[in-house]
PDB file of C-alpha atoms in Angstrom:
ATOM      1  CA  ALA A   1     -39.789 -32.746 -45.028  1.00 57.00           C
ATOM      2  CA  PRO A   2     -40.916 -35.279 -42.725  1.00 52.00           C
ATOM      3  CA  SER A   3     -41.108 -34.282 -38.959  1.00 54.00           C
ATOM      4  CA  PHE A   4     -38.674 -35.778 -36.309  1.00 54.00           C
ATOM      5  CA  GLY A   5     -41.117 -38.156 -34.735  1.00 52.00           C
ATOM      6  CA  ALA A   6     -42.260 -39.302 -38.167  1.00 52.00           C
ATOM      7  CA  ALA A   7     -38.847 -40.116 -39.162  1.00 52.00           C
ATOM      8  CA  MET A   8     -37.959 -42.395 -36.259  1.00 52.00           C
ATOM      9  CA  SER A   9     -39.452 -45.752 -35.870  1.00 51.00           C
ATOM     10  CA  SER A  10     -41.653 -46.352 -32.646  1.00 50.00           C
ATOM     11  CA  SER A  11     -38.850 -48.298 -31.054  1.00 49.00           C
ATOM     12  CA  THR A  12     -36.368 -45.514 -31.447  1.00 49.00           C
ATOM     13  CA  ALA A  13     -38.942 -42.989 -30.254  1.00 50.00           C
ATOM     14  CA  LEU A  14     -39.578 -45.062 -26.942  1.00 49.00           C
ATOM     15  CA  SER A  15     -35.900 -45.542 -26.238  1.00 51.00           C
ATOM     16  CA  PHE A  16     -35.152 -42.177 -27.127  1.00 51.00           C
ATOM     17  CA  GLY A  17     -37.816 -40.946 -24.900  1.00 53.00           C
ATOM     18  CA  ALA A  18     -36.629 -43.066 -22.067  1.00 51.00           C
ATOM     19  CA  ALA A  19     -33.019 -41.890 -22.362  1.00 52.00           C
ATOM     20  CA  THR A  20     -34.195 -38.355 -22.098  1.00 52.00           C
ATOM     21  CA  ARG A  21     -36.389 -39.009 -19.019  1.00 55.00           C
ATOM     22  CA  GLY A  22     -33.313 -40.477 -17.503  1.00 54.00           C
ATOM     23  CA  ALA A  23     -30.872 -37.708 -18.484  1.00 50.00           C
ATOM     24  CA  ALA A  24     -33.438 -35.212 -17.288  1.00 51.00           C
ATOM     25  CA  LEU A  25     -33.079 -36.581 -13.764  1.00 55.00           C
ATOM     26  CA  ALA A  26     -29.416 -36.751 -13.918  1.00 58.00           C
ATOM     27  CA  ALA A  27     -28.744 -33.235 -15.364  1.00 59.00           C
ATOM     28  CA  PRO A  28     -30.770 -30.423 -16.196  1.00 61.00           C
ATOM     29  CA  ALA A  29     -30.935 -30.036 -20.293  1.00 68.00           C
ATOM     30  CA  ARG A  30     -29.600 -27.137 -21.768  1.00 73.00           C
ATOM     31  CA  ARG A  31     -31.631 -24.605 -23.703  1.00 69.00           C
ATOM     32  CA  PRO A  32     -30.575 -24.066 -27.411  1.00 68.00           C
ATOM     33  CA  ALA A  33     -29.017 -20.679 -28.130  1.00 64.00           C
ATOM     34  CA  ALA A  34     -31.023 -18.189 -29.166  1.00 63.00           C
ATOM     35  CA  PRO A  35     -30.719 -16.808 -32.737  1.00 64.00           C
ATOM     36  CA  ARG A  36     -28.535 -13.803 -33.262  1.00 59.00           C
ATOM     37  CA  ALA A  37     -27.937 -11.518 -36.154  1.00 59.00           C
ATOM     38  CA  ALA A  38     -24.748 -11.683 -37.785  1.00 59.00           C
ATOM     39  CA  GLY A  39     -22.222  -9.795 -36.374  1.00 55.00           C
ATOM     40  CA  SER A  40     -24.082  -8.935 -33.267  1.00 52.00           C
ATOM     41  CA  ALA A  41     -21.958  -9.503 -29.676  1.00 55.00           C
ATOM     42  CA  ARG A  42     -22.523 -11.933 -27.267  1.00 54.00           C
ATOM     43  CA  VAL A  43     -24.007 -10.960 -23.949  1.00 53.00           C
ATOM     44  CA  SER A  44     -23.191 -12.862 -20.661  1.00 56.00           C
ATOM     45  CA  CYS A  45     -25.375 -12.925 -17.887  1.00 60.00           C
ATOM     46  CA  SER A  46     -22.794 -12.757 -15.398  1.00 67.00           C
ATOM     47  CA  VAL A  47     -23.113 -11.361 -11.961  1.00 70.00           C
ATOM     48  CA  ALA A  48     -20.810  -8.194 -11.587  1.00 71.00           C
ATOM     49  CA  VAL A  49     -18.255  -8.446  -8.743  1.00 78.00           C
ATOM     50  CA  THR A  50     -17.160  -5.551  -6.894  1.00 78.00           C
ATOM     51  CA  LYS A  51     -13.613  -5.468  -6.739  1.00 86.00           C
ATOM     52  CA  THR A  52     -11.664  -3.758  -3.491  1.00 91.00           C
ATOM     53  CA  ALA A  53      -9.586  -0.783  -4.228  1.00 89.00           C
ATOM     54  CA  ASP A  54      -6.237  -2.964  -3.527  1.00 89.00           C
ATOM     55  CA  GLU A  55      -7.336  -5.612  -6.298  1.00 90.00           C
ATOM     56  CA  ARG A  56      -7.775  -2.705  -8.468  1.00 88.00           C
ATOM     57  CA  ARG A  57      -4.253  -1.424  -7.720  1.00 87.00           C
ATOM     58  CA  ALA A  58      -2.701  -4.700  -7.999  1.00 88.00           C
ATOM     59  CA  ARG A  59      -4.351  -5.166 -11.292  1.00 88.00           C
ATOM     60  CA  ARG A  60      -2.723  -1.594 -12.658  1.00 84.00           C
ATOM     61  CA  ALA A  61       0.565  -2.913 -11.080  1.00 86.00           C
ATOM     62  CA  LYS A  62       0.605  -6.074 -12.931  1.00 84.00           C
ATOM     63  CA  GLY A  63      -0.051  -3.901 -16.121  1.00 77.00           C
ATOM     64  CA  VAL A  64       3.110  -1.353 -15.340  1.00 76.00           C
ATOM     65  CA  ARG A  65       5.293  -4.312 -14.267  1.00 77.00           C
ATOM     66  CA  SER A  66       4.483  -6.431 -17.800  1.00 79.00           C
ATOM     67  CA  LYS A  67       6.432  -3.494 -19.613  1.00 80.00           C
ATOM     68  CA  MET A  68       8.756  -2.674 -16.899  1.00 81.00           C
ATOM     69  CA  HIS A  69      11.630  -4.980 -15.985  1.00 85.00           C
ATOM     70  CA  GLY A  70      14.606  -4.147 -13.656  1.00 86.00           C
ATOM     71  CA  THR A  71      18.114  -5.007 -14.976  1.00 86.00           C
ATOM     72  CA  GLU A  72      21.563  -4.909 -13.467  1.00 89.00           C
ATOM     73  CA  GLU A  73      22.323  -2.007 -15.112  1.00 91.00           C
ATOM     74  CA  ARG A  74      19.042  -0.030 -14.188  1.00 94.00           C
ATOM     75  CA  PRO A  75      17.148  -2.036 -11.593  1.00 96.00           C
ATOM     76  CA  ARG A  76      13.679  -1.168 -10.460  1.00 94.00           C
ATOM     77  CA  LEU A  77      12.744   1.267  -7.724  1.00 96.00           C
ATOM     78  CA  SER A  78       9.409  -0.032  -6.469  1.00 95.00           C
ATOM     79  CA  VAL A  79       7.391   1.837  -3.977  1.00 96.00           C
ATOM     80  CA  TYR A  80       4.424   0.758  -1.674  1.00 95.00           C
ATOM     81  CA  ARG A  81       2.276   3.015   0.258  1.00 95.00           C
ATOM     82  CA  SER A  82      -0.056   1.908   3.015  1.00 95.00           C
ATOM     83  CA  ASN A  83      -2.286   4.119   5.109  1.00 94.00           C
ATOM     84  CA  THR A  84       0.572   4.733   7.709  1.00 95.00           C
ATOM     85  CA  HIS A  85       3.835   3.752   6.041  1.00 96.00           C
ATOM     86  CA  MET A  86       6.071   4.136   3.018  1.00 97.00           C
ATOM     87  CA  TYR A  87       8.010   1.128   1.635  1.00 97.00           C
ATOM     88  CA  ALA A  88      10.863   1.566  -1.262  1.00 97.00           C
ATOM     89  CA  GLN A  89      12.990  -0.945  -2.561  1.00 96.00           C
ATOM     90  CA  ILE A  90      15.569  -1.624  -5.322  1.00 96.00           C
ATOM     91  CA  ILE A  91      15.067  -4.755  -7.299  1.00 95.00           C
ATOM     92  CA  ASN A  92      17.063  -6.616 -10.354  1.00 94.00           C
ATOM     93  CA  ASP A  93      14.403  -8.552 -11.943  1.00 91.00           C
ATOM     94  CA  ASP A  94      16.751 -10.499 -13.706  1.00 92.00           C
ATOM     95  CA  GLU A  95      18.378 -12.387 -10.648  1.00 93.00           C
ATOM     96  CA  GLY A  96      14.971 -11.694  -8.594  1.00 92.00           C
ATOM     97  CA  LYS A  97      17.006  -9.781  -5.822  1.00 94.00           C
ATOM     98  CA  THR A  98      16.427  -6.848  -3.861  1.00 95.00           C
ATOM     99  CA  LEU A  99      19.482  -4.765  -3.618  1.00 96.00           C
ATOM    100  CA  CYS A 100      18.646  -2.573  -0.926  1.00 96.00           C
ATOM    101  CA  ALA A 101      15.142  -1.082   0.665  1.00 97.00           C
ATOM    102  CA  TYR A 102      14.103   1.384   3.253  1.00 97.00           C
ATOM    103  CA  ASN A 103      10.796   2.233   4.747  1.00 97.00           C
ATOM    104  CA  THR A 104       9.299   4.066   7.672  1.00 97.00           C
ATOM    105  CA  ARG A 105       9.237   1.365  10.010  1.00 96.00           C
ATOM    106  CA  MET A 106      13.277   0.934  10.389  1.00 95.00           C
ATOM    107  CA  LYS A 107      14.748   1.832  13.566  1.00 94.00           C
ATOM    108  CA  ASP A 108      16.622   4.398  12.404  1.00 94.00           C
ATOM    109  CA  PHE A 109      13.700   6.346  10.784  1.00 94.00           C
ATOM    110  CA  GLU A 110      14.271   9.816  12.484  1.00 91.00           C
ATOM    111  CA  LEU A 111      10.456  11.481  12.096  1.00 93.00           C
ATOM    112  CA  ASP A 112       7.547  11.210  13.985  1.00 93.00           C
ATOM    113  CA  ASN A 113       5.055  10.930  11.378  1.00 93.00           C
ATOM    114  CA  THR A 114       5.398   8.123   8.922  1.00 94.00           C
ATOM    115  CA  TRP A 115       2.505   8.750   6.898  1.00 93.00           C
ATOM    116  CA  ASP A 116       3.136  12.246   5.371  1.00 95.00           C
ATOM    117  CA  LYS A 117       5.124  13.597   2.268  1.00 96.00           C
ATOM    118  CA  GLU A 118       7.981  14.476   4.376  1.00 97.00           C
ATOM    119  CA  ALA A 119       8.561  11.137   5.693  1.00 97.00           C
ATOM    120  CA  ALA A 120       7.850   9.873   1.839  1.00 97.00           C
ATOM    121  CA  GLU A 121      10.909  12.047   0.802  1.00 97.00           C
ATOM    122  CA  LEU A 122      12.861  10.798   3.588  1.00 97.00           C
ATOM    123  CA  VAL A 123      12.312   7.325   2.527  1.00 97.00           C
ATOM    124  CA  GLY A 124      13.256   8.266  -1.163  1.00 97.00           C
ATOM    125  CA  LYS A 125      16.749   9.807   0.171  1.00 97.00           C
ATOM    126  CA  LYS A 126      17.436   6.869   2.247  1.00 97.00           C
ATOM    127  CA  VAL A 127      16.801   4.425  -0.400  1.00 97.00           C
ATOM    128  CA  ALA A 128      19.021   6.628  -2.650  1.00 97.00           C
ATOM    129  CA  GLU A 129      21.835   6.495  -0.009  1.00 96.00           C
ATOM    130  CA  LYS A 130      21.816   2.719   0.104  1.00 97.00           C
ATOM    131  CA  ALA A 131      21.459   2.532  -3.593  1.00 96.00           C
ATOM    132  CA  LEU A 132      24.467   4.576  -4.382  1.00 97.00           C
ATOM    133  CA  ALA A 133      26.390   2.651  -1.748  1.00 96.00           C
ATOM    134  CA  ALA A 134      25.548  -0.767  -3.472  1.00 95.00           C
ATOM    135  CA  GLY A 135      26.672   0.756  -6.807  1.00 95.00           C
ATOM    136  CA  VAL A 136      23.190   1.785  -8.366  1.00 95.00           C
ATOM    137  CA  GLU A 137      22.847   5.301  -9.937  1.00 95.00           C
ATOM    138  CA  LYS A 138      20.010   4.602 -12.580  1.00 95.00           C
ATOM    139  CA  VAL A 139      16.610   3.152 -11.763  1.00 96.00           C
ATOM    140  CA  CYS A 140      13.350   2.699 -13.449  1.00 94.00           C
ATOM    141  CA  PHE A 141      10.432   3.964 -11.028  1.00 94.00           C
ATOM    142  CA  ASP A 142       7.882   1.700 -10.363  1.00 92.00           C
ATOM    143  CA  ARG A 143       4.841   3.362  -8.538  1.00 91.00           C
ATOM    144  CA  SER A 144       3.111   0.191  -7.812  1.00 90.00           C
ATOM    145  CA  GLY A 145      -0.306   0.863  -9.495  1.00 90.00           C
ATOM    146  CA  PHE A 146      -0.351   4.174  -7.276  1.00 92.00           C
ATOM    147  CA  LYS A 147      -1.080   7.482  -8.883  1.00 93.00           C
ATOM    148  CA  TYR A 148       2.143   9.470  -9.319  1.00 94.00           C
ATOM    149  CA  HIS A 149       0.883  11.906  -6.921  1.00 95.00           C
ATOM    150  CA  GLY A 150       1.079  13.134  -3.077  1.00 96.00           C
ATOM    151  CA  ARG A 151       3.627  10.418  -1.204  1.00 97.00           C
ATOM    152  CA  ILE A 152       4.413   8.493  -4.241  1.00 97.00           C
ATOM    153  CA  ALA A 153       5.708  11.460  -6.103  1.00 97.00           C
ATOM    154  CA  SER A 154       7.697  12.712  -2.647  1.00 97.00           C
ATOM    155  CA  VAL A 155       9.535   9.222  -2.658  1.00 97.00           C
ATOM    156  CA  ALA A 156      10.513   9.931  -6.320  1.00 97.00           C
ATOM    157  CA  ASP A 157      11.702  13.500  -5.686  1.00 97.00           C
ATOM    158  CA  GLY A 158      13.791  12.456  -2.639  1.00 97.00           C
ATOM    159  CA  ALA A 159      15.405   9.705  -4.440  1.00 97.00           C
ATOM    160  CA  ARG A 160      16.271  12.379  -7.042  1.00 97.00           C
ATOM    161  CA  GLU A 161      17.677  14.579  -4.435  1.00 97.00           C
ATOM    162  CA  GLY A 162      19.586  11.439  -2.887  1.00 96.00           C
ATOM    163  CA  GLY A 163      21.460  10.967  -6.324  1.00 96.00           C
ATOM    164  CA  LEU A 164      19.396   8.410  -8.366  1.00 96.00           C
ATOM    165  CA  LYS A 165      18.564   9.040 -11.929  1.00 95.00           C
ATOM    166  CA  PHE A 166      15.277   7.937 -13.269  1.00 91.00           C
TER     167      PHE A 166
END
C-alpha cells in the first residue's frame, strides 16, 4: 500500500501542510483515540467535584419525588429539617398548591427549643390539625431526602397522633 505522502501530489501536500499549520495556530489538534479492546469501558478523565451535604440530599429528594406525587385524595406531607428549625407542609401536586403548613418559626409555636424531637413532634401534630380542618385525612410522607430517623420520624409520629393516615 502506498504511503500517505506518496499518494498525494506535491501541490496537495504543500497546501495540506499550510492548512495544517494554520489550523494548529487557530485551535489545538485532537489526538486520535487510543485503540480499545472490544467491550472495554471508556474511562473519562474528569476531575471529581465534592458535593455538599445539601446537594446530595437534594439529589436524593429528587429521586423520591419522581416516584411520589401528591393528589387531591392523598396529598404529600413534605418535611424539611434545618439545624435550628422544622418545617412541614401538605401539598397537592396536581394543582401545585400548598394546602396547609406549620413550622417552628410560627408565632403560636409553644416550646422554647425549636430543634429537638419534641418540637418536631409538635410540628407534626399542628400540621395534622390544620390538615384535618382543611379536609385532608390521608397523606403520603415525603422525607425530602433525609433519613427516616430522629426529628423526621418525630414529625411523622406527631402527624399520626394528630389523626393523619399514611
